[in-house]
Amino acid sequence: MAAGLYLIEVKGHPASGLHWPPDCEYPRPYVAEVVRDVPVAVVDQEGSSASRDLIRRIDATDSTAVVAALSALPDAQVLFIARLAGVE
């Protein structure tokens, strides 16, 4: 598993208005070079059904893999530092 981990923070706005994945198409000659299953941790401070739906949509894409959904940024920071140190 890759040591990298990206954080996505969802707070204070209606997630239902967001579309995931963004409406764009990658140029066909480069499709094989698309990064897949990038591990992400989501900080869901809203905790609404819309934000949970957004997390499911993010996880459903080929490009990302939600490895954790947390309610507080400090918890995500601990996870991020542990991943960088190689501790799971």
XYZ file of C-alpha atoms in Angstrom:
88
model
C 0.000 0.000 0.000
C 1.245 3.468 -0.826
C 2.579 5.612 1.990
C 0.745 8.667 0.682
C -2.622 9.665 2.028
C -4.748 12.596 0.949
C -7.259 14.341 3.190
C -10.645 15.589 2.047
C -12.540 17.830 4.459
C -16.336 18.196 4.218
C -17.840 20.903 6.421
C -20.387 23.661 6.589
C -21.810 23.531 3.075
C -24.486 21.471 1.360
C -22.641 18.498 -0.111
C -25.696 17.659 -2.213
C -24.696 20.409 -4.649
C -21.319 18.809 -5.346
C -20.769 16.359 -8.165
C -18.170 13.601 -7.878
C -16.307 12.796 -10.008
C -15.978 16.160 -11.751
C -17.401 16.240 -15.254
C -14.253 15.882 -17.321
C -12.706 13.316 -19.611
C -9.040 12.344 -19.618
C -7.455 12.327 -23.114
C -7.593 8.795 -24.539
C -3.856 8.441 -25.342
C -3.093 8.892 -21.643
C -5.815 6.698 -20.125
C -3.305 3.994 -19.144
C -1.364 6.591 -17.150
C -4.267 7.596 -14.925
C -3.577 7.110 -11.230
C -6.008 4.680 -9.632
C -7.051 3.912 -6.055
C -5.346 6.895 -4.422
C -5.911 6.418 -0.674
C -7.909 9.247 0.896
C -9.154 9.977 4.397
C -12.291 12.075 4.603
C -12.954 14.424 7.516
C -16.739 14.705 7.626
C -17.503 17.500 10.076
C -21.024 17.860 8.747
C -22.174 14.275 9.359
C -25.244 14.716 7.180
C -26.788 12.224 4.798
C -25.586 14.425 1.924
C -21.979 14.332 3.134
C -22.148 10.542 3.624
C -23.487 10.262 0.076
C -20.571 12.379 -1.166
C -18.119 10.061 0.634
C -19.749 7.034 -1.041
C -19.433 8.757 -4.435
C -15.759 9.527 -3.846
C -15.106 5.912 -2.854
C -17.016 4.580 -5.865
C -14.616 6.132 -8.368
C -11.668 4.228 -9.825
C -9.299 7.048 -8.950
C -9.800 7.095 -5.171
C -10.133 4.644 -2.293
C -11.584 6.008 0.938
C -9.499 4.344 3.654
C -11.036 6.279 6.549
C -13.993 8.547 7.237
C -13.381 10.557 10.394
C -15.313 13.288 12.188
C -12.352 15.335 13.450
C -9.318 16.767 11.695
C -6.878 15.835 14.527
C -7.792 12.141 14.061
C -7.044 12.442 10.354
C -3.740 14.151 11.088
C -2.707 11.265 13.375
C -3.622 8.781 10.636
C -1.716 10.832 8.053
C 1.439 10.981 10.199
C 1.196 7.249 10.964
C 0.971 6.497 7.235
C 4.026 8.646 6.537
C 5.930 6.779 9.252
C 4.836 3.413 7.834
C 2.687 2.540 10.854
C -0.794 1.269 10.090
